[in-house]
Amino acid sequence: MQVYDNYDLSELNSFGIAASCKHYCSVSSEEGLKEILNHPSYKNLSILPLGGGSNILLTKDFNGLVIKMDFGGIEKFMEDGDFYYVKVGAGINWHQFVLHCIDQNWSGVENLSLIPGNVGAAPMQNIGAYGVEVKDVIESVHFYDKEKQSNRVLKAPECEFGYRTSIFKTSLKGKVFITHVIFRLPKKIELKISYGAISQELADNNIVQPTIRDVSNAVIAIRSSKLPDPTKIGNAGSFFKNPVVSSQVARDLLKTYPDAPHYEVGNDQVKIPAGWLIEKAGWKGKTFDESFGIHKNQALVLVNYQNATGLQIYDLSQNILEDIERRFGILLEREVNII
Ligand code: EPU
């Protein structure tokens, strides 16, 4: 197995931050993963598993071993009356997987079109968009457990999925390497098009009876109009989660800002869009040193226009976070992993 020293990571993180790691290797098999994790030169180092690099902010060089999870393969290995079961390698680009499903006329992931990153990261933060979360179509997650030194599988109900979270971001954080995800895609096609932006986009194109591909194309059009393309402008999608607050906090906010968008999420809790709070506080579209800032179309997205450091972006996120807390009494939480 080839291990590189002092490896440049700038092409491997969607923020495009210039940073390096002490050692780097790519693995695409369980044997390769075990070999590198047990190698005497590397086994005591800090280890960072890397997927598509689309949800990390590198604030410094990484003084350890980066393992790029390059497991491949998309295989429908089983079907029953209701579902197709598809095994996908962690290193497959998420959108390539979505396009593959659409080509096969498999439904379930079309609303998640164009989300950056790889399949292995999808369960980690339970990616979601336009009324669908990946947990809705996951059957199980396969991973290598570094502490137990064994391959393990968790069924979806054991993954503790929640809004942008899972067991892989909490109690198993840093301990496991996701190698494959098994998807369970329904044979009965039930398109989810009630989300306002999707129904509007379909109506604008005079599509009355949409196909899976129509929905995917609508999502692609919406995302492309709002969100910066990470291959052109460095970013990691939503930088913050949408905060969930008590209904009392929401009522207080609505007294001052009756137009604030808000969604009841049960248990006396209300979700407030962080993008709205950040825009209301005046941050949207701000640019600093012509280098980094807050995107002009979506205030949830921090961007690296050119040559920003990870620390500059981190400090900006801290300033936003403190300002939102001061103005609205609501504490934002970062969605992006800070390294
Ligand atoms: N809004 C503003 N200003 C902004 C952005 C949003 O006022 O700059 C308001 C909108 O007007 C709307 C509300 O906030 O009333 C919600 O906006 P939007 O539908 O664009 O979604 P979001 O809550 O900002 C979430 C996800 C996105 C996902 C979209 C669509 C999170 C953290 N983000 O964004 O996911 O694509 O919904 O479902 O939950 C990502 O995770 O990287 C991501 C892009």
Coordinates of C-alpha atoms and ligand atoms in Angstrom, one line a residue:
M1 CA 0.0 0.0 0.0
Q2 CA 1.3 3.4 -1.0
V3 CA 1.5 6.0 1.9
Y4 CA 2.5 9.5 1.0
D5 CA 4.1 11.9 3.4
N6 CA 3.3 15.6 3.7
Y7 CA 0.4 15.3 1.4
D8 CA -1.5 18.3 0.0
L9 CA -5.2 18.3 0.9
S10 CA -6.3 21.4 -1.0
E11 CA -7.9 19.4 -3.8
L12 CA -9.5 17.0 -1.3
N13 CA -11.7 19.5 0.6
S14 CA -14.6 21.3 -1.1
F15 CA -13.7 24.5 0.8
G16 CA -10.4 24.4 -1.2
I17 CA -8.4 25.3 1.9
A18 CA -4.7 24.9 1.6
A19 CA -3.6 22.4 4.2
S20 CA -1.6 19.2 4.3
C21 CA -1.4 16.0 6.4
K22 CA 1.6 14.2 7.7
H23 CA 0.6 10.9 6.0
Y24 CA -2.0 10.0 3.4
C25 CA -3.2 6.8 1.8
S26 CA -6.2 5.7 -0.2
V27 CA -8.0 2.4 0.7
S28 CA -10.5 0.5 -1.3
S29 CA -10.7 -2.9 0.5
E30 CA -11.3 -4.1 4.0
E31 CA -7.9 -5.9 4.0
G32 CA -6.2 -2.7 3.0
L33 CA -8.0 -0.8 5.7
K34 CA -7.0 -3.3 8.4
E35 CA -3.4 -3.4 7.1
I36 CA -2.9 0.4 7.4
L37 CA -4.7 0.6 10.8
N38 CA -2.4 -2.1 12.2
H39 CA 0.8 -0.9 10.6
P40 CA 3.4 -0.3 13.3
S41 CA 4.4 3.1 11.8
Y42 CA 0.9 4.5 11.7
K43 CA -1.3 2.7 14.3
N44 CA -0.6 5.1 17.1
L45 CA -1.3 8.3 15.0
S46 CA -4.4 10.3 14.9
I47 CA -6.5 9.2 12.0
L48 CA -8.9 11.1 9.8
P49 CA -11.1 9.1 7.5
L50 CA -11.9 11.2 4.4
G51 CA -14.8 10.9 2.0
G52 CA -15.6 13.6 -0.6
G53 CA -14.2 16.3 1.8
S54 CA -17.4 18.2 1.4
N55 CA -18.3 18.6 5.1
I56 CA -15.0 19.5 6.7
L57 CA -13.2 22.8 7.4
L58 CA -9.4 22.3 7.8
T59 CA -8.2 25.0 10.3
K60 CA -4.7 23.6 10.4
D61 CA -2.4 20.9 8.9
F62 CA -3.4 17.5 10.1
N63 CA -0.6 15.9 12.1
G64 CA -1.6 12.3 11.5
L65 CA -2.8 9.9 8.8
V66 CA -5.6 10.7 6.4
I67 CA -7.3 7.6 5.0
K68 CA -9.2 8.3 1.9
M69 CA -12.1 5.9 1.8
D70 CA -12.2 4.8 -1.8
F71 CA -14.5 1.7 -1.6
G72 CA -16.4 1.4 -4.9
G73 CA -19.2 -0.6 -6.4
I74 CA -23.0 -0.2 -6.9
E75 CA -24.7 -3.6 -6.8
K76 CA -28.4 -4.5 -6.6
F77 CA -27.9 -7.8 -4.8
M78 CA -31.5 -8.6 -3.8
E79 CA -35.1 -7.6 -4.3
D80 CA -38.4 -8.7 -2.8
G81 CA -42.0 -7.7 -3.6
D82 CA -41.6 -4.2 -2.2
F83 CA -37.9 -3.1 -2.4
Y84 CA -34.6 -3.2 -4.3
Y85 CA -31.6 -3.7 -2.0
V86 CA -28.5 -2.0 -3.3
K87 CA -25.0 -2.2 -1.8
V88 CA -22.9 0.9 -2.5
G89 CA -19.2 1.5 -1.7
A90 CA -18.5 4.5 0.6
G91 CA -16.2 6.1 -2.0
I92 CA -18.9 6.4 -4.7
N93 CA -19.8 10.0 -5.3
W94 CA -23.3 10.6 -4.0
H95 CA -24.7 12.3 -7.0
Q96 CA -23.3 9.5 -9.3
F97 CA -25.3 7.1 -7.2
V98 CA -28.4 9.2 -7.5
L99 CA -28.0 9.3 -11.3
H100 CA -27.4 5.6 -11.4
C101 CA -30.7 5.1 -9.5
I102 CA -32.6 7.4 -12.0
D103 CA -31.1 5.5 -15.0
Q104 CA -32.5 2.2 -13.4
N105 CA -35.8 3.9 -12.6
W106 CA -35.2 3.3 -8.9
S107 CA -36.9 5.9 -6.7
G108 CA -36.2 7.3 -3.2
V109 CA -33.1 9.4 -3.7
E110 CA -34.1 11.8 -6.4
N111 CA -34.8 14.7 -3.9
L112 CA -31.2 14.3 -2.8
S113 CA -29.8 15.1 -6.2
L114 CA -26.6 17.1 -6.4
I115 CA -25.7 16.9 -2.7
P116 CA -21.9 17.0 -2.7
G117 CA -19.8 14.3 -1.0
N118 CA -19.6 10.5 -1.1
V119 CA -22.0 7.7 -0.1
G120 CA -20.0 6.9 3.1
A121 CA -20.7 10.3 4.5
A122 CA -24.4 10.3 3.8
P123 CA -25.5 8.2 6.8
M124 CA -23.0 10.0 9.0
Q125 CA -24.9 13.3 9.0
N126 CA -28.1 11.9 7.6
I127 CA -28.1 14.2 4.6
G128 CA -31.4 15.7 3.7
A129 CA -33.1 18.0 1.3
Y130 CA -36.6 18.9 0.0
G131 CA -38.5 16.8 2.4
V132 CA -36.3 13.6 2.2
E133 CA -33.6 12.4 4.5
V134 CA -31.2 9.5 3.6
K135 CA -32.4 7.5 6.6
D136 CA -35.7 7.0 4.8
V137 CA -33.9 4.7 2.3
I138 CA -31.1 3.2 4.3
E139 CA -31.4 -0.5 5.2
S140 CA -28.0 -0.8 7.0
V141 CA -24.5 0.6 7.3
H142 CA -21.4 -1.5 7.2
F143 CA -18.2 -0.3 8.9
Y144 CA -14.9 -1.3 10.4
D145 CA -14.8 -0.7 14.2
K146 CA -11.2 0.3 15.1
E147 CA -11.6 -0.4 18.8
K148 CA -13.3 -3.8 18.4
Q149 CA -11.0 -4.5 15.4
S150 CA -13.9 -6.1 13.5
N151 CA -16.4 -5.5 10.7
R152 CA -19.8 -4.5 12.0
V153 CA -23.2 -3.7 10.6
L154 CA -25.9 -1.5 12.1
K155 CA -29.5 -1.7 10.8
A156 CA -31.1 1.7 10.2
P157 CA -33.1 1.8 13.5
E158 CA -29.8 1.2 15.4
C159 CA -28.1 4.2 13.7
E160 CA -29.8 6.8 15.9
F161 CA -30.6 8.9 12.9
G162 CA -31.9 12.5 13.6
Y163 CA -31.8 15.8 11.9
R164 CA -28.2 16.0 10.4
T165 CA -27.0 13.5 12.9
S166 CA -26.5 9.7 13.6
I167 CA -24.6 7.4 16.0
F168 CA -21.6 7.9 13.6
K169 CA -21.4 11.6 14.6
T170 CA -22.0 10.9 18.3
S171 CA -21.0 7.8 20.3
L172 CA -19.1 6.1 17.4
K173 CA -17.4 9.3 16.3
G174 CA -13.7 8.7 15.4
K175 CA -14.0 5.0 16.1
V176 CA -15.5 3.7 12.8
F177 CA -14.8 3.6 9.1
I178 CA -17.9 3.3 7.0
T179 CA -17.2 1.0 4.0
H180 CA -20.6 0.3 2.4
V181 CA -24.2 1.4 2.7
I182 CA -27.1 -0.8 1.9
F183 CA -30.1 1.1 0.5
R184 CA -33.6 -0.2 0.4
L185 CA -35.4 1.5 -2.5
P186 CA -39.2 1.2 -2.8
K187 CA -40.6 -0.4 -6.0
K188 CA -43.8 1.6 -5.6
I189 CA -42.8 5.0 -6.8
E190 CA -44.2 7.8 -4.6
L191 CA -42.6 11.1 -5.6
K192 CA -42.3 13.7 -2.9
I193 CA -43.1 17.0 -4.6
S194 CA -45.0 18.9 -2.0
Y195 CA -42.0 21.0 -1.0
G196 CA -42.8 24.5 -2.4
A197 CA -39.7 25.0 -4.5
I198 CA -40.1 21.6 -6.2
S199 CA -43.8 22.0 -7.1
Q200 CA -43.0 25.5 -8.4
E201 CA -40.1 24.4 -10.6
L202 CA -42.3 21.6 -12.0
A203 CA -45.1 24.0 -12.7
D204 CA -42.7 26.5 -14.4
N205 CA -41.8 23.7 -16.8
N206 CA -45.4 22.6 -17.4
I207 CA -44.8 19.2 -15.9
V208 CA -48.0 17.8 -14.6
Q209 CA -47.1 14.1 -14.2
P210 CA -43.5 14.1 -13.2
T211 CA -41.1 11.2 -13.5
I212 CA -38.3 10.4 -11.1
R213 CA -35.9 12.2 -13.6
D214 CA -38.2 15.2 -13.7
V215 CA -38.0 15.6 -9.9
S216 CA -34.2 15.1 -10.0
N217 CA -33.9 17.8 -12.7
A218 CA -36.1 20.1 -10.6
V219 CA -33.9 19.7 -7.6
I220 CA -30.8 20.2 -9.7
A221 CA -32.2 23.4 -11.1
I222 CA -33.2 24.7 -7.6
R223 CA -29.9 23.8 -6.0
S224 CA -27.9 25.3 -8.9
S225 CA -29.8 28.6 -8.7
K226 CA -29.3 28.9 -4.9
L227 CA -26.1 27.1 -3.9
P228 CA -22.6 27.8 -5.1
D229 CA -20.9 25.0 -7.1
P230 CA -18.1 23.8 -4.9
T231 CA -15.9 23.0 -7.9
K232 CA -16.0 26.8 -8.7
I233 CA -16.4 28.5 -5.3
G234 CA -15.1 26.8 -2.2
N235 CA -17.8 25.8 0.3
A236 CA -19.3 23.0 2.3
G237 CA -23.0 23.5 1.9
S238 CA -24.9 24.6 4.9
F239 CA -22.4 25.6 7.5
F240 CA -24.9 25.6 10.4
K241 CA -27.8 23.4 11.3
N242 CA -31.3 24.9 11.5
P243 CA -31.8 25.5 15.2
V244 CA -34.6 23.7 17.0
V245 CA -36.0 25.9 19.8
S246 CA -38.8 25.7 22.4
S247 CA -42.1 27.1 21.3
Q248 CA -41.7 29.8 23.9
V249 CA -38.5 31.0 22.3
A250 CA -40.3 30.8 18.9
R251 CA -43.2 32.8 20.2
D252 CA -40.9 35.5 21.5
L253 CA -39.1 35.7 18.1
L254 CA -42.4 35.9 16.3
K255 CA -43.6 38.8 18.5
T256 CA -40.6 40.9 17.2
Y257 CA -40.5 39.4 13.7
P258 CA -43.9 38.2 12.7
D259 CA -42.6 37.2 9.2
A260 CA -40.0 34.7 10.6
P261 CA -40.3 31.3 8.8
H262 CA -40.8 28.5 11.4
Y263 CA -41.8 24.8 11.3
E264 CA -43.4 22.9 14.2
V265 CA -41.4 19.7 14.7
G266 CA -43.3 18.1 17.6
N267 CA -42.6 17.9 21.3
D268 CA -43.3 21.6 21.7
Q269 CA -40.3 22.4 19.5
V270 CA -40.0 24.7 16.5
K271 CA -37.3 24.7 13.8
I272 CA -36.1 28.2 12.7
P273 CA -34.1 28.5 9.4
A274 CA -30.6 29.6 10.3
G275 CA -30.4 31.2 6.8
W276 CA -33.2 33.5 7.7
L277 CA -31.6 34.5 11.1
I278 CA -28.2 35.1 9.4
E279 CA -29.8 37.2 6.6
K280 CA -31.9 39.2 9.1
A281 CA -28.7 40.0 11.0
G282 CA -27.2 41.5 7.9
W283 CA -24.5 39.0 7.1
K284 CA -25.8 37.6 3.8
G285 CA -23.5 38.4 0.8
K286 CA -20.8 40.0 3.0
T287 CA -17.3 39.5 1.7
F288 CA -14.0 40.0 3.6
D289 CA -10.6 40.8 2.0
E290 CA -12.1 39.8 -1.4
S291 CA -11.3 36.3 -0.1
F292 CA -14.1 34.7 1.9
G293 CA -17.6 35.5 3.2
I294 CA -21.3 34.5 3.2
H295 CA -22.9 33.5 0.0
K296 CA -25.2 36.1 -1.7
N297 CA -28.1 33.6 -2.4
Q298 CA -28.0 31.4 0.7
A299 CA -26.9 32.9 4.0
L300 CA -26.3 29.4 5.5
V301 CA -23.3 28.8 3.2
L302 CA -19.9 30.3 4.0
V303 CA -17.6 30.6 1.0
N304 CA -13.9 30.7 0.2
Y305 CA -13.6 32.8 -2.9
Q306 CA -9.8 32.6 -3.0
N307 CA -6.9 31.9 -0.6
A308 CA -8.9 32.0 2.7
T309 CA -7.5 30.1 5.6
G310 CA -9.6 27.6 7.5
L311 CA -9.1 29.8 10.6
Q312 CA -10.5 32.9 8.9
I313 CA -13.6 30.9 7.9
Y314 CA -13.9 29.5 11.4
D315 CA -13.6 32.9 13.0
L316 CA -16.3 34.2 10.7
S317 CA -18.5 31.4 11.8
Q318 CA -17.8 32.2 15.4
N319 CA -18.7 35.9 14.8
I320 CA -21.9 34.9 13.1
L321 CA -22.8 32.5 15.9
E322 CA -22.2 35.1 18.7
D323 CA -24.1 37.8 16.8
I324 CA -27.1 35.5 16.3
E325 CA -27.1 34.6 20.0
R326 CA -26.9 38.3 21.0
R327 CA -29.7 39.4 18.7
F328 CA -32.1 36.5 18.9
G329 CA -31.1 34.5 22.0
I330 CA -30.7 31.5 19.7
L331 CA -27.5 29.4 19.7
L332 CA -26.5 28.0 16.3
E333 CA -24.6 24.8 15.9
R334 CA -22.1 24.1 13.2
E335 CA -23.0 21.3 10.8
V336 CA -19.5 21.2 9.2
N337 CA -16.8 19.1 11.0
I338 CA -14.0 21.4 12.2
I339 CA -10.5 19.8 11.9
Ligands
EPU1 N1 -33.9 31.8 4.1 C1 -33.6 33.1 4.2 N2 -32.4 33.6 3.8 C2 -31.5 32.7 3.3 C3 -31.7 31.3 3.3 C4 -32.9 30.9 3.7 O1 -34.5 33.9 4.6 O2 -30.4 33.2 3.0 C5 -35.2 31.3 4.5 C6 -36.0 30.9 3.2 O3 -36.7 32.0 2.7 C7 -37.0 29.8 3.7 C8 -36.2 29.2 4.8 O4 -35.2 30.1 5.2 O5 -38.1 30.4 4.3 C9 -35.6 27.8 4.4 O6 -34.7 28.0 3.3 P1 -34.4 26.8 2.3 O7 -35.6 26.1 1.9 O8 -33.4 27.3 1.3 O9 -33.7 25.7 3.2 P2 -32.6 25.8 4.4 O10 -33.3 25.6 5.7 O11 -31.9 27.1 4.3 C10 -32.1 23.3 4.3 C11 -30.9 22.4 4.3 C12 -30.3 22.3 3.0 C13 -31.3 21.8 2.0 C14 -32.5 22.7 2.0 C15 -33.7 22.3 1.1 C16 -30.0 22.5 6.6 C17 -28.9 23.0 7.5 N3 -29.9 22.8 5.3 O12 -31.7 24.6 4.1 O13 -29.2 21.4 3.0 O14 -30.8 21.7 0.7 O15 -33.0 22.8 3.4 O16 -34.3 21.2 1.7 O17 -30.9 21.8 7.1 C18 -26.9 21.2 3.4 O18 -27.1 20.5 4.4 O19 -25.7 21.4 3.0 C19 -27.9 21.8 2.6 C20 -27.7 22.6 1.6

